mmCIF file of C-alpha atoms in Angstrom:
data_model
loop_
_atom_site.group_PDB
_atom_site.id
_atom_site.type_symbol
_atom_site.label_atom_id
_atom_site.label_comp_id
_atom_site.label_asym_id
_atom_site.label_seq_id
_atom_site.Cartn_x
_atom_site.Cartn_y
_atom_site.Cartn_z
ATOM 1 C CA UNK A 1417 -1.027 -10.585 16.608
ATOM 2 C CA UNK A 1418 1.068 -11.551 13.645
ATOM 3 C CA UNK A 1419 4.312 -8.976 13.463
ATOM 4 C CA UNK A 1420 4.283 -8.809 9.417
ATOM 5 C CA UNK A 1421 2.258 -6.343 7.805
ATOM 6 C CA UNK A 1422 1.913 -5.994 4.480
ATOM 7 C CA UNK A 1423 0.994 -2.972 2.553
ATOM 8 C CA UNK A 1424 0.045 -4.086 -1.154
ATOM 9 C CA UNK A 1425 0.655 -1.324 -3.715
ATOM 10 C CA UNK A 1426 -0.605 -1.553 -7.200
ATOM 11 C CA UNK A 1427 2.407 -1.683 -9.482
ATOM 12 C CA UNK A 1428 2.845 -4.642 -11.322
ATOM 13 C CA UNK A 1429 5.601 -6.303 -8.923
ATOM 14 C CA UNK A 1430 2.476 -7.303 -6.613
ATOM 15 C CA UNK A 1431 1.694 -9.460 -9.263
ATOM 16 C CA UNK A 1432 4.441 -11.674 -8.058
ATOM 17 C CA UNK A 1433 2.601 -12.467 -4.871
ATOM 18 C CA UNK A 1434 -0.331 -13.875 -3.969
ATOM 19 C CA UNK A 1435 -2.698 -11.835 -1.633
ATOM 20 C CA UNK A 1436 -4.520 -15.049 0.238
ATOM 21 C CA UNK A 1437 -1.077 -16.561 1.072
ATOM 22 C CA UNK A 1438 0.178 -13.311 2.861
ATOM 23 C CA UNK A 1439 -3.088 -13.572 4.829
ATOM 24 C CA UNK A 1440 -1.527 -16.710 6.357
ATOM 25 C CA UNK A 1441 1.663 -14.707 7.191
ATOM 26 C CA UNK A 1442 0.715 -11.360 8.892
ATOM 27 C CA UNK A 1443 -1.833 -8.532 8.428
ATOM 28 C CA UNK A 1444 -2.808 -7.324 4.756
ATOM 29 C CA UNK A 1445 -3.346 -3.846 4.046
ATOM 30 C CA UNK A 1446 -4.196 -2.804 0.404
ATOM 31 C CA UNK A 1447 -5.694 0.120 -1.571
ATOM 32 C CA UNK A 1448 -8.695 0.975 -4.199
ATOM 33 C CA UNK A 1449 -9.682 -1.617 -6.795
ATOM 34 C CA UNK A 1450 -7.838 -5.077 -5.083
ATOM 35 C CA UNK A 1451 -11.491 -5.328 -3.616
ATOM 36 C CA UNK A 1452 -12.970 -6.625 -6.233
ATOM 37 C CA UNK A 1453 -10.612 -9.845 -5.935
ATOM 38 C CA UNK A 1454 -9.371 -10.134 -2.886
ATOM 39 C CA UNK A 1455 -10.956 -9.007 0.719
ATOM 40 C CA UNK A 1456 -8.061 -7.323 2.641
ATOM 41 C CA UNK A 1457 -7.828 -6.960 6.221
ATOM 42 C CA UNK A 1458 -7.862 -3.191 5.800
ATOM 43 C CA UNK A 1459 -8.672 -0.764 3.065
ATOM 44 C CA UNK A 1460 -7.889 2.480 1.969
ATOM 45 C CA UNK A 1461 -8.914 4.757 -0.716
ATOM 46 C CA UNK A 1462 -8.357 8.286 -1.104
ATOM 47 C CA UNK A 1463 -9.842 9.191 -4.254
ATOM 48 C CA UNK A 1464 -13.365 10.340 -4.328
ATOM 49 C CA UNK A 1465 -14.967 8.667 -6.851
ATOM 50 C CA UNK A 1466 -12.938 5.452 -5.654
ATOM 51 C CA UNK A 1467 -13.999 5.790 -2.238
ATOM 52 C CA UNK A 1468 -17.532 6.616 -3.162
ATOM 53 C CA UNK A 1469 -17.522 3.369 -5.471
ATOM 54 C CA UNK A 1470 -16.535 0.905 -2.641
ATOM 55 C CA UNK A 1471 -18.793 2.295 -0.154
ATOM 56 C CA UNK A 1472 -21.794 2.067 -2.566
ATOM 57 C CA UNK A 1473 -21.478 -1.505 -3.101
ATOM 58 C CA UNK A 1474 -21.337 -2.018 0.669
ATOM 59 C CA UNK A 1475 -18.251 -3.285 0.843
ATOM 60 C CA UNK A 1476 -17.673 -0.834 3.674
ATOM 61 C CA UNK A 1477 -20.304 -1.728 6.013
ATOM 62 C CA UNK A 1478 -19.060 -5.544 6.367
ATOM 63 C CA UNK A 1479 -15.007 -4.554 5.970
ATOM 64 C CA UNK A 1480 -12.494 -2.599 7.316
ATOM 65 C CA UNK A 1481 -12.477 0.579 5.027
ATOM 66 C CA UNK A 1482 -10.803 3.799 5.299
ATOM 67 C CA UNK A 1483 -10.995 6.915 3.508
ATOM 68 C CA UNK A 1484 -10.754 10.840 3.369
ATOM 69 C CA UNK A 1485 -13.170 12.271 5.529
ATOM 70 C CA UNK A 1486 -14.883 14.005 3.545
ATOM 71 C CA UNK A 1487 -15.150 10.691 1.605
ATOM 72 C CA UNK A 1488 -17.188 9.334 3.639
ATOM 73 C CA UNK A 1489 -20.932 8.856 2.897
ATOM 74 C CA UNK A 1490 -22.863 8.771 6.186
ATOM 75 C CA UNK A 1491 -23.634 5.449 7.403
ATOM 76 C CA UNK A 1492 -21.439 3.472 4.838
ATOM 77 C CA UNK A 1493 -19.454 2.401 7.554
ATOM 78 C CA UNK A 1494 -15.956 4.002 6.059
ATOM 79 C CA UNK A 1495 -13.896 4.972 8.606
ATOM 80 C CA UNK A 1496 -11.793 8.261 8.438
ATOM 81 C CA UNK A 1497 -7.928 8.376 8.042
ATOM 82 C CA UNK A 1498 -5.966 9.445 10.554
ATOM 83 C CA UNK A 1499 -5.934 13.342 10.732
ATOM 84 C CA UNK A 1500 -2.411 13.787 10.254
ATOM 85 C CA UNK A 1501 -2.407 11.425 6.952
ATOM 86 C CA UNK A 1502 -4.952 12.147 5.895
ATOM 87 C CA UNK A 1503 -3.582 14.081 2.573
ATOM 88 C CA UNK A 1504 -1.389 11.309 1.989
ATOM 89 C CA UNK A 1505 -2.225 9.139 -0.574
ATOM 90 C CA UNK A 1506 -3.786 5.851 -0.405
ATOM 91 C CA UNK A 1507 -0.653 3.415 -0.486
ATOM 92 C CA UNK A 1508 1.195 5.724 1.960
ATOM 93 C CA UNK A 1509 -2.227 6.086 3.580
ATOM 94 C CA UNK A 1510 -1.617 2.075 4.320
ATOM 95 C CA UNK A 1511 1.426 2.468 5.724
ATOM 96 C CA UNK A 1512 1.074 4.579 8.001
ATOM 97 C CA UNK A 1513 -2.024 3.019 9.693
ATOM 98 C CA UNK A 1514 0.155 -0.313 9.475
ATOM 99 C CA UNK A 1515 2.978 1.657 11.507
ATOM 100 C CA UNK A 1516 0.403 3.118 13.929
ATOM 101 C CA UNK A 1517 -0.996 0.029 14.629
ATOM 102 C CA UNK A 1518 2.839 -1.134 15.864
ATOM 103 C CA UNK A 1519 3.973 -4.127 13.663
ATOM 104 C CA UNK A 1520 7.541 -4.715 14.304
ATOM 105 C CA UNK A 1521 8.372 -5.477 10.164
ATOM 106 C CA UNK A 1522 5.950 -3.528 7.209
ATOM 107 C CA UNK A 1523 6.633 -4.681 4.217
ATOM 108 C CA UNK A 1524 5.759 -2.673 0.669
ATOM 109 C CA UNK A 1525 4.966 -4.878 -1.712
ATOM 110 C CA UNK A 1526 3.777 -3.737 -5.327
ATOM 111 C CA UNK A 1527 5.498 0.239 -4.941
ATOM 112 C CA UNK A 1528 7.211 -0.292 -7.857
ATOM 113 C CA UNK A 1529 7.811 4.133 -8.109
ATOM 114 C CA UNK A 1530 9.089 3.612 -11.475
ATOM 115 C CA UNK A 1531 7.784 1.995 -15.127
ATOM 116 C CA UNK A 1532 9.908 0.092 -17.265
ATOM 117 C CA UNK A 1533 8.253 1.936 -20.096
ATOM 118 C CA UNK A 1534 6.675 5.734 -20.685
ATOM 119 C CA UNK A 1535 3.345 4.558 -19.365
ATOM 120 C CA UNK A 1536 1.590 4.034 -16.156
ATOM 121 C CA UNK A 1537 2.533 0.984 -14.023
ATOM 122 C CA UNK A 1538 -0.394 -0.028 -12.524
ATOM 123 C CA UNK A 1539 -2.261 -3.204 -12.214
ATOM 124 C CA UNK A 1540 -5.429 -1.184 -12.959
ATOM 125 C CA UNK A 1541 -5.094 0.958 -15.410
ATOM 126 C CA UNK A 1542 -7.813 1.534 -17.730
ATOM 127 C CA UNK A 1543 -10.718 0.452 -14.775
ATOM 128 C CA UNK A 1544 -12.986 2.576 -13.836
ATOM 129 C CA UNK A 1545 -11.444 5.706 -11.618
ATOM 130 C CA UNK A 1546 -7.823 4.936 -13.261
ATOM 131 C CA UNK A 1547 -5.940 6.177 -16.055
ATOM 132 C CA UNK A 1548 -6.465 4.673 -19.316
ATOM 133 C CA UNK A 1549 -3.193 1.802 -19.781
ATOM 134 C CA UNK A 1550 -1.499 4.183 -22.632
ATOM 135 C CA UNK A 1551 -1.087 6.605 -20.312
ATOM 136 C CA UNK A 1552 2.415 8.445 -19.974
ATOM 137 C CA UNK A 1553 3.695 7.628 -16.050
ATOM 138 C CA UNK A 1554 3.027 10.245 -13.526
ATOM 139 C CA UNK A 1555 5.939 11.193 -11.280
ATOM 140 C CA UNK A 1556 6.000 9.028 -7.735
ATOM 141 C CA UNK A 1557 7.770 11.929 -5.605
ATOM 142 C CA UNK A 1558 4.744 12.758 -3.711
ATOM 143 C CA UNK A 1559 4.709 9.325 -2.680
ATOM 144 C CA UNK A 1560 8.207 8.368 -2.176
ATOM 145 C CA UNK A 1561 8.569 11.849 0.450
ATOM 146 C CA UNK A 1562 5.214 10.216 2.467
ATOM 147 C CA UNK A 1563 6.800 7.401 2.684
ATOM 148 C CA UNK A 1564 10.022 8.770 3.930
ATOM 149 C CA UNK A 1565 8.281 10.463 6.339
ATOM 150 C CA UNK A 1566 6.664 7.481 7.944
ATOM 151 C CA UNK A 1567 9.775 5.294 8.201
ATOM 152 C CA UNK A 1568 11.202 8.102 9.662
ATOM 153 C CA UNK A 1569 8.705 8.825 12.355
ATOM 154 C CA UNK A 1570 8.204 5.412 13.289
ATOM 155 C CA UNK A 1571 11.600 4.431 14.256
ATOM 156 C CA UNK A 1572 11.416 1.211 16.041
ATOM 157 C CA UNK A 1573 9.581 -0.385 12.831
ATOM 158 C CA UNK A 1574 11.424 -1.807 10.351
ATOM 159 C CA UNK A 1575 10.132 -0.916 6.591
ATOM 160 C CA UNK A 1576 11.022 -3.742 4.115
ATOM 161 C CA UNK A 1577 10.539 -2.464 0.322
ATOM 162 C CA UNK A 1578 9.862 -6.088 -1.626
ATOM 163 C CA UNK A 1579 11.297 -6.551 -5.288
ATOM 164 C CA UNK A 1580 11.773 -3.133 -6.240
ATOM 165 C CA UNK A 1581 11.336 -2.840 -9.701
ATOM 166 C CA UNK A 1582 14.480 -2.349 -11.920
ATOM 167 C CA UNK A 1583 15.999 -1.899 -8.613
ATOM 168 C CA UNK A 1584 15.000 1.153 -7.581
ATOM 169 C CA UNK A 1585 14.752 2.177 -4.277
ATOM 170 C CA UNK A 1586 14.563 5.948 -3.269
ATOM 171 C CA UNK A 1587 17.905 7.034 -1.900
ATOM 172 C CA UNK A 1588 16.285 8.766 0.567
ATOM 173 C CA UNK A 1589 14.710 6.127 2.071
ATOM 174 C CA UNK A 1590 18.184 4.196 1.871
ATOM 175 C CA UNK A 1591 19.509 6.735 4.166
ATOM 176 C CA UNK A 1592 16.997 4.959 7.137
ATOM 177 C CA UNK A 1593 18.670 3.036 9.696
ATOM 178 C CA UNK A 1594 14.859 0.743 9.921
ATOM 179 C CA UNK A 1595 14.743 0.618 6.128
ATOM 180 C CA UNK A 1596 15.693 -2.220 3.731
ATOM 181 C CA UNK A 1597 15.352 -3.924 0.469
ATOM 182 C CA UNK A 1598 14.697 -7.524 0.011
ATOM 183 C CA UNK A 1599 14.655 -9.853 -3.209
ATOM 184 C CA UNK A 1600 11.180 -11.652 -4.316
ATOM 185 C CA UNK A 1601 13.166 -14.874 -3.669
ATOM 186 C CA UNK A 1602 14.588 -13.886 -0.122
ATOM 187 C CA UNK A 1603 11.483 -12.658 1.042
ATOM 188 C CA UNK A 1604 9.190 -15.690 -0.055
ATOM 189 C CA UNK A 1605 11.657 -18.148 1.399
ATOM 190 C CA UNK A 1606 11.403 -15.992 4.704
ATOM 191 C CA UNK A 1607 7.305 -16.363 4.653
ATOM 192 C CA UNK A 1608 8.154 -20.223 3.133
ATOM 193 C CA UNK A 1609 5.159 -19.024 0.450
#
């Protein structure tokens, strides 16, 4: 087993990478729409209508898919979050199976928690399931104190947040001895991708 996982959010800094190439590297964990180009080795959606989407193309019978219980359409072959998650949302969702599964380094690419405008960053927007790509930005605290409480749980892990956009990295989880931040550049030459 690789040590690298990565957890690909949907923010527009995940543009900067390119899925297939981490698959080389390590473990890829993503969330929602990304299946339409790119296979992960493990899924998660926690919307409804999301999670009801993948599973009724099948995607869910022939990958590794995980959702909300009460997600799950019988004999889809979804799998069920783990309990104590499982109101998390997806990207956290992804980290914390990564962590549970014991990879020394996780790192978060595409959690970008900010915009560089008013309206929603995400790669998505205006698909099916997604705000529409003139929406205003909805606040990230929900998912920046999930994440914080993952890094914080799993101690001996180290949590690597990749090209934060604008710079921004939650003081919080700056406070985390197994935390860091790492430049686009530092963290491709590390992978040599």
């Amino acid at each position: 087993m690789s040590e690298f996982a990565f957890i690909l959010g949907n923010g527009k800094t995940r543009l900067d990478v390119t899925p297939s190439e981490l698959s080389a590297c390590g473990r890829v964990y993503a969330c929602n729409r990304i299946y339409n180009e790119f296979t992960p080795d493990v899924l998660v959606s926690t919307d409804a209508a999301m999670a009801r989407e993948i599973q009724e193309t099948g995607y869910s019978e022939n990958n590794l898919h995980y959702t909300r219980e009460s997600n799950i359409i019988r004999g889809s072959g979804a799998r069920a979050l783990m309990p104590e998650y499982s109101g998390f949302s997806s990207g956290p969702n992804a980290v914390a199976l990564a962590a549970a599964a014991e990879f020394p380094y996780i790192f978060l690419i595409g959690f970008d928690l900010v915009s560089e405008t008013k309206l929603i960053n995400n790669i998505y927007s205006g698909t099916p399931h997604y705000a529409t790509s003139d929406s205003l930005t909805t606040s990230s605290d929900n998912w920046v104190n999930q994440i914080y409480e993952i890094i914080e749980k799993f101690k001996n892990q180290r949590f690597i947040h990749i090209n934060p956009l604008l710079g921004y990295t939650p003081t919080n989880w700056e406070t985390l001895p197994n935390f860091e931040a790492m430049d686009l550049r530092g963290f491709k030459f590390m992978l040599n991708i």
